[in-house]
GROMACS .gro file of C-alpha atoms in nm:
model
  376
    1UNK     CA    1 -10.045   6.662 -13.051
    2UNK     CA    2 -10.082   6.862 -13.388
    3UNK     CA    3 -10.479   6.963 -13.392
    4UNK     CA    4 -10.695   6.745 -13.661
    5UNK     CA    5 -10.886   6.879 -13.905
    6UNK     CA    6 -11.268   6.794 -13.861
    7UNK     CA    7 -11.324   6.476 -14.087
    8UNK     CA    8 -10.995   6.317 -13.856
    9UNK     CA    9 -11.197   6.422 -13.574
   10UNK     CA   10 -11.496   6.248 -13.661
   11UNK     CA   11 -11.412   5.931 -13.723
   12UNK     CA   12 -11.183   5.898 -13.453
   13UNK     CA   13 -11.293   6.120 -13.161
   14UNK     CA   14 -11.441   5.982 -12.869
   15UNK     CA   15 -11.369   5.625 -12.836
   16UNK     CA   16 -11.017   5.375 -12.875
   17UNK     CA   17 -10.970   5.057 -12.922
   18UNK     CA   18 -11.084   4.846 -12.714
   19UNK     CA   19 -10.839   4.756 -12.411
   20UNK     CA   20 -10.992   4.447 -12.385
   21UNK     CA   21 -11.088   4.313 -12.664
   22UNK     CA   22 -10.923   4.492 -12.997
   23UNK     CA   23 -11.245   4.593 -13.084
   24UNK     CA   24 -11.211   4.901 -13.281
   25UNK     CA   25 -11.575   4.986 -13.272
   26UNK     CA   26 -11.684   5.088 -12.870
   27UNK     CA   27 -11.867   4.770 -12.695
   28UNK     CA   28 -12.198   4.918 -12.596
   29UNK     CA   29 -12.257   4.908 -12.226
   30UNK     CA   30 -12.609   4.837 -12.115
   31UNK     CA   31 -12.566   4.817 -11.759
   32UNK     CA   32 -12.745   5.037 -11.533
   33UNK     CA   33 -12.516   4.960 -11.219
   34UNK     CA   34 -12.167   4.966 -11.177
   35UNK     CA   35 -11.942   4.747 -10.913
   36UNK     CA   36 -11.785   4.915 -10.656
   37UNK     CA   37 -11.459   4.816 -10.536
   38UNK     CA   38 -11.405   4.644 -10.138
   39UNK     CA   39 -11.337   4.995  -9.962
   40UNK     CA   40 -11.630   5.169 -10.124
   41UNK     CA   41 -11.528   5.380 -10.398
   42UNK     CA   42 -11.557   5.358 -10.787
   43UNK     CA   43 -11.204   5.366 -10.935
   44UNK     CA   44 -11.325   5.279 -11.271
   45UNK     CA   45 -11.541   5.609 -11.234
   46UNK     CA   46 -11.861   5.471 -11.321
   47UNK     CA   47 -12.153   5.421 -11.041
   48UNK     CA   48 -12.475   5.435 -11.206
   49UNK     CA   49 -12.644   5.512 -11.581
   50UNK     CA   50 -12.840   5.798 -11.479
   51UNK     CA   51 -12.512   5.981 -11.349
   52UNK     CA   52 -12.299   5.816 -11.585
   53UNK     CA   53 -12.246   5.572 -11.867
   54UNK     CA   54 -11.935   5.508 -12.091
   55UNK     CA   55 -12.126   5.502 -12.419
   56UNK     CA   56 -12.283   5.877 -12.290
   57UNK     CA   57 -11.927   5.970 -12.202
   58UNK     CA   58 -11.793   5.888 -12.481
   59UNK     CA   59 -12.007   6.074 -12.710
   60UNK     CA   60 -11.994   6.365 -12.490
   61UNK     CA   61 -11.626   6.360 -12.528
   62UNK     CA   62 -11.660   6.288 -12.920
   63UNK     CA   63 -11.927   6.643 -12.979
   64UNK     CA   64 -11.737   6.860 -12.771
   65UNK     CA   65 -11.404   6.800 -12.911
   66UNK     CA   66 -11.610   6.869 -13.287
   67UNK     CA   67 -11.713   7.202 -13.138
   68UNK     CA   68 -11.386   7.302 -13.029
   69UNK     CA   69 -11.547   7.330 -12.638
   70UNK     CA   70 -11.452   7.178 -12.301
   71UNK     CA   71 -11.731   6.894 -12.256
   72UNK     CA   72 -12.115   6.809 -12.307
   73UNK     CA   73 -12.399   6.680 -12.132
   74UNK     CA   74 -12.596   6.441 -12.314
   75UNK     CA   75 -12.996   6.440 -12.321
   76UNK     CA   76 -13.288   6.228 -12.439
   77UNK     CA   77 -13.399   6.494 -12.655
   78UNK     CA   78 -13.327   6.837 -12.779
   79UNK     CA   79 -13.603   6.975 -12.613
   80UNK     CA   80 -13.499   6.810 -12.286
   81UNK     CA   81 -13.157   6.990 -12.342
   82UNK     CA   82 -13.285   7.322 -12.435
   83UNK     CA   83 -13.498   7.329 -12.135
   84UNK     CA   84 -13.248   7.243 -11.912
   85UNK     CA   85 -13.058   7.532 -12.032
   86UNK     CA   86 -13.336   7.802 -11.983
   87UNK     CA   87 -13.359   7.617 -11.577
   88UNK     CA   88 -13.020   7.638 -11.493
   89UNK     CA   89 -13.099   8.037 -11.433
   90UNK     CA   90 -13.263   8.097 -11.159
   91UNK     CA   91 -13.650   8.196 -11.128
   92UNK     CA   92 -13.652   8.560 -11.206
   93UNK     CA   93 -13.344   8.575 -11.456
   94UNK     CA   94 -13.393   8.711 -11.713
   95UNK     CA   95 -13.372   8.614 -12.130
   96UNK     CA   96 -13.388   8.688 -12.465
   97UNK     CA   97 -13.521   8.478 -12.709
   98UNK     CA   98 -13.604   8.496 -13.099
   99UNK     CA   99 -13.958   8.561 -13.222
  100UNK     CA  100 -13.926   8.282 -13.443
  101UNK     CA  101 -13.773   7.962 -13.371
  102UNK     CA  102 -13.845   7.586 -13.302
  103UNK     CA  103 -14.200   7.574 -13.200
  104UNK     CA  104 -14.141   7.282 -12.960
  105UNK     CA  105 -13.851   7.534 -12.771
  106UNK     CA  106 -14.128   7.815 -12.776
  107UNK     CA  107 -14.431   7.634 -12.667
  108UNK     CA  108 -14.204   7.496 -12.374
  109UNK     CA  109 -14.103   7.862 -12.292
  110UNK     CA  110 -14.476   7.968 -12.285
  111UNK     CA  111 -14.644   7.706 -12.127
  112UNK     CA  112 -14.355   7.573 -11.903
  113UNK     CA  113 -14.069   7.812 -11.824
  114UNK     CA  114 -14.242   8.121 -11.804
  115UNK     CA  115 -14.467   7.995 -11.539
  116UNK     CA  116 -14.200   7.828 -11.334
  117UNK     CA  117 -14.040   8.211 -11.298
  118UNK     CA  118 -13.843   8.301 -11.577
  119UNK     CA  119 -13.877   8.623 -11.750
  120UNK     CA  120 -13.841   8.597 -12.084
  121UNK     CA  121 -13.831   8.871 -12.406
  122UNK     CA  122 -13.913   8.761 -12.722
  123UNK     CA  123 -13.713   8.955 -12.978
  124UNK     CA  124 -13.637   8.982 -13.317
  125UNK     CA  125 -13.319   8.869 -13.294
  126UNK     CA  126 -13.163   8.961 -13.676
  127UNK     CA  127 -13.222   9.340 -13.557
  128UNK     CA  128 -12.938   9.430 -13.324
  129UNK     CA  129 -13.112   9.720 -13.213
  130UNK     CA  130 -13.355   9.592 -13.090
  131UNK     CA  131 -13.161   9.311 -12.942
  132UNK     CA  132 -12.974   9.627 -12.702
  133UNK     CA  133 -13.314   9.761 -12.649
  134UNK     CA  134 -13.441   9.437 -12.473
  135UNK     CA  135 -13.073   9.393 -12.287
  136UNK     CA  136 -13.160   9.460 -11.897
  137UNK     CA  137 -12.896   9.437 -11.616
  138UNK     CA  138 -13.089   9.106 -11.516
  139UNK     CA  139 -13.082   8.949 -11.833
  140UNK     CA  140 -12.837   8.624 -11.810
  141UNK     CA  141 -12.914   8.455 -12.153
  142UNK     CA  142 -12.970   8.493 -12.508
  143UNK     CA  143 -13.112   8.203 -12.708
  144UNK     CA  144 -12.999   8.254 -13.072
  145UNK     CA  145 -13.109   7.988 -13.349
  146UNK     CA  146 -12.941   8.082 -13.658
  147UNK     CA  147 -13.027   8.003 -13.902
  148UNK     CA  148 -13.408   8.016 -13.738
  149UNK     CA  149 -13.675   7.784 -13.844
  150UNK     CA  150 -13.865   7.783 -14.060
  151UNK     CA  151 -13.742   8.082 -14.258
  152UNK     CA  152 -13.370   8.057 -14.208
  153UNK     CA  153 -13.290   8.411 -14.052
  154UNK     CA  154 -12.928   8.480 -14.002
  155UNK     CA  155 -12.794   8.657 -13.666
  156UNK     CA  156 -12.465   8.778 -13.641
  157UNK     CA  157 -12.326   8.550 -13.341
  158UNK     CA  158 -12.029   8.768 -13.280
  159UNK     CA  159 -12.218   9.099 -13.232
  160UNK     CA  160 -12.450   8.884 -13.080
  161UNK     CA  161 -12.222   8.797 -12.841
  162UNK     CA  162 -12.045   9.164 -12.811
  163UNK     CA  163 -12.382   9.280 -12.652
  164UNK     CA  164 -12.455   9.000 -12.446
  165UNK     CA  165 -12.121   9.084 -12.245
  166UNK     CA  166 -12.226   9.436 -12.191
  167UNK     CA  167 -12.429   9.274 -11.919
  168UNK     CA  168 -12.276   9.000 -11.878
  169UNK     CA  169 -12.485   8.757 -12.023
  170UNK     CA  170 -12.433   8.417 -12.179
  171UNK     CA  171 -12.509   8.343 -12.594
  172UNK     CA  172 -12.657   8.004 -12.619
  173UNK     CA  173 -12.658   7.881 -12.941
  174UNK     CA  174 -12.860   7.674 -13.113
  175UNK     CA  175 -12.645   7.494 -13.385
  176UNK     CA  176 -12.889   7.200 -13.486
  177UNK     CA  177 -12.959   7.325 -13.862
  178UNK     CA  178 -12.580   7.367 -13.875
  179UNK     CA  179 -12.384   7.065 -13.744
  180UNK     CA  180 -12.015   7.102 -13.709
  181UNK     CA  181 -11.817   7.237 -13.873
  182UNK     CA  182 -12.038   7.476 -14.017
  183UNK     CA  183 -12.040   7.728 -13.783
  184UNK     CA  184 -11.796   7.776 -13.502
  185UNK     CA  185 -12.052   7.943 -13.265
  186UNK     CA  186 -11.746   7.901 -12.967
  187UNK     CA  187 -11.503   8.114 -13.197
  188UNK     CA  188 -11.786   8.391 -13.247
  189UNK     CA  189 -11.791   8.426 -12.881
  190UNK     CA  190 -12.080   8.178 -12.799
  191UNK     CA  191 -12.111   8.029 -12.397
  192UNK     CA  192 -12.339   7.716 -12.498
  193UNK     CA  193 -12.384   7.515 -12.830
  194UNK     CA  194 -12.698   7.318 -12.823
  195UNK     CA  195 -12.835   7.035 -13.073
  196UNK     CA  196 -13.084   6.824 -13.128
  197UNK     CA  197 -12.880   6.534 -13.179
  198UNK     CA  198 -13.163   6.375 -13.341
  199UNK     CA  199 -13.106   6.575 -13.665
  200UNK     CA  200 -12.760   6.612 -13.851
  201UNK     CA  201 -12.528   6.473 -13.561
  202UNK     CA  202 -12.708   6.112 -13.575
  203UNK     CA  203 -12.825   6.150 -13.957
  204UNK     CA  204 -13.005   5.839 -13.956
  205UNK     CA  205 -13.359   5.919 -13.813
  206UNK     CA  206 -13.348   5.638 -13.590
  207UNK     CA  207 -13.310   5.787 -13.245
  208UNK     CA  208 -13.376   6.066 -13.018
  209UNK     CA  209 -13.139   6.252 -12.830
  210UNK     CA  210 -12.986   6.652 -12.756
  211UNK     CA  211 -12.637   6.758 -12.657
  212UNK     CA  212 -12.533   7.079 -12.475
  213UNK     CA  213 -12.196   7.169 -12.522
  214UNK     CA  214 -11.959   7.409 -12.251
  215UNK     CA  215 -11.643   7.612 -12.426
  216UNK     CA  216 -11.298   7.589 -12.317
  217UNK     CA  217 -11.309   7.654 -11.937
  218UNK     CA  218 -11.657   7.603 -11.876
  219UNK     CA  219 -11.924   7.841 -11.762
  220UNK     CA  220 -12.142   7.824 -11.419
  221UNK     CA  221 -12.472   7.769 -11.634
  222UNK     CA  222 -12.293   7.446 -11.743
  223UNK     CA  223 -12.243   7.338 -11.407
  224UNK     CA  224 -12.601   7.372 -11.308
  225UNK     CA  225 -12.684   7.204 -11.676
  226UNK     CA  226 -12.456   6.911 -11.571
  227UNK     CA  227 -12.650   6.891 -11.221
  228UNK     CA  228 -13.006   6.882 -11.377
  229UNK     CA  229 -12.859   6.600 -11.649
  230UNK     CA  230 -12.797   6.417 -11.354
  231UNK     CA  231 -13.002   6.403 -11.107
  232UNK     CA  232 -13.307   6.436 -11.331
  233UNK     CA  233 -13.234   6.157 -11.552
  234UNK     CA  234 -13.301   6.302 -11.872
  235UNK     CA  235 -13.030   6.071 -12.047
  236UNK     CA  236 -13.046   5.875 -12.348
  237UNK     CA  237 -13.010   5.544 -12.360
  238UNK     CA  238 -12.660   5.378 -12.425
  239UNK     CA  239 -12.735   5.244 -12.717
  240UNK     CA  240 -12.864   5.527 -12.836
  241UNK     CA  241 -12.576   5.682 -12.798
  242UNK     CA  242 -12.374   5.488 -12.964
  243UNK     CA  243 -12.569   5.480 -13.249
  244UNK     CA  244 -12.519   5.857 -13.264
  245UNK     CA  245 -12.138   5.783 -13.273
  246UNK     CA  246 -12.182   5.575 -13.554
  247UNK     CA  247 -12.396   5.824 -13.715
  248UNK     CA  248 -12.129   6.101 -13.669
  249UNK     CA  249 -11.856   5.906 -13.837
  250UNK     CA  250 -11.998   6.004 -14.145
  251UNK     CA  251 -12.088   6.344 -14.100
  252UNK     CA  252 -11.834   6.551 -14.246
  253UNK     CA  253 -11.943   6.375 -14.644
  254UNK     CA  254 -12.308   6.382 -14.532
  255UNK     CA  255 -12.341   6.737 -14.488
  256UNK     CA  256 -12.116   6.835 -14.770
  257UNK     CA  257 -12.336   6.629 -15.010
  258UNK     CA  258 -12.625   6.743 -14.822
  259UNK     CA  259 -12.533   7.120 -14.887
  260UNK     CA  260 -12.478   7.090 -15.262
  261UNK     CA  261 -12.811   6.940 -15.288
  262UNK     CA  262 -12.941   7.193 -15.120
  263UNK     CA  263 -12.782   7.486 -15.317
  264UNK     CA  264 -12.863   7.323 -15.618
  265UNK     CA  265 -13.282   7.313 -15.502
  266UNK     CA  266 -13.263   7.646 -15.371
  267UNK     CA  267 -13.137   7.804 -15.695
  268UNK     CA  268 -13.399   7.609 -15.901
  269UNK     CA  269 -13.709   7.726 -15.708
  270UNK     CA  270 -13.541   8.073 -15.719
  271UNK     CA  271 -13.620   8.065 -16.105
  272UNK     CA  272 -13.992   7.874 -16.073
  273UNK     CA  273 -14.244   8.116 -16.138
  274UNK     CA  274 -14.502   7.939 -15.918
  275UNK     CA  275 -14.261   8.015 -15.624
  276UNK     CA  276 -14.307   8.333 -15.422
  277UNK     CA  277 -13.963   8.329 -15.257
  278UNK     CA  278 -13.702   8.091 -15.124
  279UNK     CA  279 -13.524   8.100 -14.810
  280UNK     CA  280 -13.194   8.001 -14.829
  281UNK     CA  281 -12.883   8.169 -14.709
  282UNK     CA  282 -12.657   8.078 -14.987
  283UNK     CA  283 -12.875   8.272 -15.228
  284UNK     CA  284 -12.724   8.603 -15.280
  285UNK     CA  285 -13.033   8.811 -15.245
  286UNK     CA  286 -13.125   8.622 -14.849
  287UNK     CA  287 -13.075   8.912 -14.640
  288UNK     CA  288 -12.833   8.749 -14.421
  289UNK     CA  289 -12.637   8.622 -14.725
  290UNK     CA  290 -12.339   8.842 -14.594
  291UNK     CA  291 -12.348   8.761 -14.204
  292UNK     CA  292 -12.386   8.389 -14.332
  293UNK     CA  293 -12.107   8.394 -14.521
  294UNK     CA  294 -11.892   8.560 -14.268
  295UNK     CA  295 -12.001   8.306 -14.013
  296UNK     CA  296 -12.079   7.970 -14.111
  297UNK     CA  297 -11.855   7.757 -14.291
  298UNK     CA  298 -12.147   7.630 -14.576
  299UNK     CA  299 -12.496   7.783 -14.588
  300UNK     CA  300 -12.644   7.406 -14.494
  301UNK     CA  301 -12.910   7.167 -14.601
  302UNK     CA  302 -13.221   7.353 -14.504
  303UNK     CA  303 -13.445   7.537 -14.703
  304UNK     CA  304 -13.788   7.693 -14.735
  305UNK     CA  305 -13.974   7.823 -15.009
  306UNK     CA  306 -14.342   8.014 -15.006
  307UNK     CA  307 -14.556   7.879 -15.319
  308UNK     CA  308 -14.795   8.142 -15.497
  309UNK     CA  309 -15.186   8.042 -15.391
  310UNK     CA  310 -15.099   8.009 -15.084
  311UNK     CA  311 -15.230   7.756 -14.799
  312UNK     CA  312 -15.443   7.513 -15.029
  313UNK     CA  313 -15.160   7.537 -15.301
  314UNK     CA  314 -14.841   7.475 -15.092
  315UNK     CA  315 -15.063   7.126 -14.960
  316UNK     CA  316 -15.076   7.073 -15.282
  317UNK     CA  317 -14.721   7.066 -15.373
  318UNK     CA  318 -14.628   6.909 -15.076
  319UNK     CA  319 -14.901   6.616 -15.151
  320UNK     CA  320 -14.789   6.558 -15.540
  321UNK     CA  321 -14.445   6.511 -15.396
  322UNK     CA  322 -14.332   6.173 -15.479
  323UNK     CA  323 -13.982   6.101 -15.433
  324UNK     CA  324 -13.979   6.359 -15.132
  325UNK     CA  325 -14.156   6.232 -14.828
  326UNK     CA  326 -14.402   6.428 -14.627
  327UNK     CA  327 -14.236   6.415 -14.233
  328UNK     CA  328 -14.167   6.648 -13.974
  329UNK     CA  329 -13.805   6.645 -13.838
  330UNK     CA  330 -13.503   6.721 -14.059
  331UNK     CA  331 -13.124   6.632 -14.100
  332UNK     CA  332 -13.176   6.216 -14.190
  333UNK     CA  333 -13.026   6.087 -14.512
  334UNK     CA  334 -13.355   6.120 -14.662
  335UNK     CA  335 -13.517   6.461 -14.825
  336UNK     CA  336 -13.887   6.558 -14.615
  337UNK     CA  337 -14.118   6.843 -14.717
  338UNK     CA  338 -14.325   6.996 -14.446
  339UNK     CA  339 -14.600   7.263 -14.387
  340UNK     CA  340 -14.492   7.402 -14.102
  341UNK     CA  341 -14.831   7.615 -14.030
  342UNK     CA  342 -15.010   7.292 -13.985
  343UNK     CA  343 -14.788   7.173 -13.729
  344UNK     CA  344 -14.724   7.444 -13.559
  345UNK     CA  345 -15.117   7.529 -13.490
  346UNK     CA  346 -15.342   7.832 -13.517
  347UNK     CA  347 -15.058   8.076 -13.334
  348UNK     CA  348 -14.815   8.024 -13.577
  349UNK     CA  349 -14.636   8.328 -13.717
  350UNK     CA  350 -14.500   8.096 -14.022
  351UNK     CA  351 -14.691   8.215 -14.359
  352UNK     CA  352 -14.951   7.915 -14.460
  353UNK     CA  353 -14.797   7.923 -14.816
  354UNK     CA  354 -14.426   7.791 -14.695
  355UNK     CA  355 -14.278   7.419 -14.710
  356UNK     CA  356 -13.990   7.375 -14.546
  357UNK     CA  357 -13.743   7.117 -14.723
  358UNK     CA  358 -13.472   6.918 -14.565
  359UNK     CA  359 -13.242   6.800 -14.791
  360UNK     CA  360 -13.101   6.431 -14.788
  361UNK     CA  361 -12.871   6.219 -14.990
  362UNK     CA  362 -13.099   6.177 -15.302
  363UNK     CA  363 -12.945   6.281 -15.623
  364UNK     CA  364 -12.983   6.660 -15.655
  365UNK     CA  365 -13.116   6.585 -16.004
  366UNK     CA  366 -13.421   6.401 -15.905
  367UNK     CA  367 -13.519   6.593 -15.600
  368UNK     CA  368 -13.549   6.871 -15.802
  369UNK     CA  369 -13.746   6.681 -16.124
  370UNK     CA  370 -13.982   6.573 -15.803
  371UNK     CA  371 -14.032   6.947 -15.718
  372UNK     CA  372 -14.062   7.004 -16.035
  373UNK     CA  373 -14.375   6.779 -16.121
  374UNK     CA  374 -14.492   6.901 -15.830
  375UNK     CA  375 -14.517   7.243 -15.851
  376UNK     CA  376 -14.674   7.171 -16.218
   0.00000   0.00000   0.00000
């Protein structure tokens, strides 16, 4: 079969018609036990929900044919998934991970993983060199999140990647801020995608859930991923994944109309003189302007920008917004401001003066005349 392009893919991946029925959206399937057949096997391959469901396996078919990889393992979170990638090494393994990155990952490295046995490097993770200083003979991972959060740092996946196989180590990438097709982490040499399906993938901000996804012919961390999925029962619920199918049927027009706004914001608070600096890779001056355009497919929806005055005066902004809502969590068909200090807590390295912005479905026009009384 010819190969479909990615909005094809989307609304028709995973799932047929229903053999049954006609249906041409999937019946959800809420039961937590399966029949088995009189000599004690399952031929219709399904025992159990923990192990298996056909709403989970469906949307683990559905993302892993969008990233171009072999298959995926479901979670009920993105943490949940993340973690389970940092336990499939083995106590004493060693990884790399970025200085700055999802707090929730982070705080789970330092206050979970790291006592459990894993020896982990933080690194700054846009500076190659240091990146090959860090590389030890032991080290089996490298957690890149590109762009990182909160202030959208690029790293070049494909050098990235170059190193990692000096010592034979796998790239995990985190791809939540950049949903497919954005940026083919597999084809930059990437062993394991990871999202927060929660964000982009869903779009809705109505569930929960993570996805970790194995290239074409799999890898042994995947394996041990797969084992932990199952037997620890981290799984979301059927429904909820098939509202995260439903949610990916549109996300090819989301994210396109997501970008633009974004673009749009970013250049606007560019030119606002009460704005210190906006982070934004699809701004020419962004340091990783050039690695982001070499990589990604569209610079995404997320943004942050540092407001002069800093802590008191980026509250401020954030609590004149209007038309923008004041959330944490990104990637939903609505536009939320955030000051990520606050959340984060007193160790936070993210300057008190930034609001991070992701962008929804709002007319670009009036997301930025919000801003704009804002800032004022």
């Amino acid at each position: 079969m010819k190969k479909r392009h990615f909005e094809t893919l989307a609304v028709r991946g995973g799932a047929e018609v229903d053999p049954e029925t006609g249906a041409l959206v999937p019946p959800l399937h809420l039961s937590t036990t399966f029949e088995r057949d009189p000599d004690g096997g399952y031929r219709r391959d399904f025992s159990y929900s923990r192990s298996d469901n056909p709403n989970r396996r469906a949307l683990e078919r559905l993302i892993a044919e969008l990233e171009g990889g072999e298959e995926a393992a479901a979670f009920a979170s993105g943490s949940a998934a993340a973690g389970a990638v940092f336990r499939s090494l083995r106590p004493g393994d060693h990884a790399l991970a970025p200085r700055e990155m999802y707090h929730g990952i982070r705080s789970l490295l330092l206050q979970a993983l790291i006592p459990w046995g894993l020896d982990l490097t933080f690194v700054e993770m846009t500076d190659l060199t240091e990146v090959r200083a860090a590389l030890r003979p032991e080290t089996r991972l490298i957690w890149a999140e590109t762009p990182s959060n909160p202030r959208l740092g690029i790293t070049d996946l494909a050098a990235l990647a170059d190193l990692a196989g000096e010592v034979g180590a796998v790239v995990a990438c985190d791809n939540t801020w950049t949903p497919p097709p954005l940026q083919p982490a597999f084809e930059l040499g990437a062993g394991l995608v990871v999202h927060a399906t929660t964000k982009y993938l869903a779009g809705h901000s109505d569930l929960i859930g993570g996805v970790v996804v194995a290239p074409r012919g799999g890898t042994e961390l995947f394996e041990r991923i797969r084992f932990l999925q199952r037997n620890e029962g981290a799984v979301p619920a059927p429904f909820d994944c098939w509202l995260t199918m439903r949610g990916i049927r549109t996300l090819p027009y989301r994210i396109r109309a997501q970008q633009e706004g974004a673009s749009a914001i970013a250049h606007f608070l560019a030119g606002h003189s009460r704005v210190e600096r906006v982070n934004y890779p699809g701004l020419p001056d962004h340091l990783g302007h050039d690695v982001a355009r070499r990589q990604m497919t569209g610079f995404g929806a997320m943004l942050s920008f540092e407001v002069a005055g800093g802590e008191e005066a980026a509250l401020g902004v954030a609590a004149r917004a209007e038309l923008i809502t004041r959330a944490t969590s990104l990637g939903g068909i609505e536009t939320l401001i955030e000051h990520r200090a606050s959340i984060e807590g007193p160790e936070s390295p993210t300057p008190d003066n930034l609001l991070r912005l992701s962008v929804g479905l709002e007319h670009p026009d009036d997301l930025i005349a919000d801003l704009e009384q804002a800032l004022a």
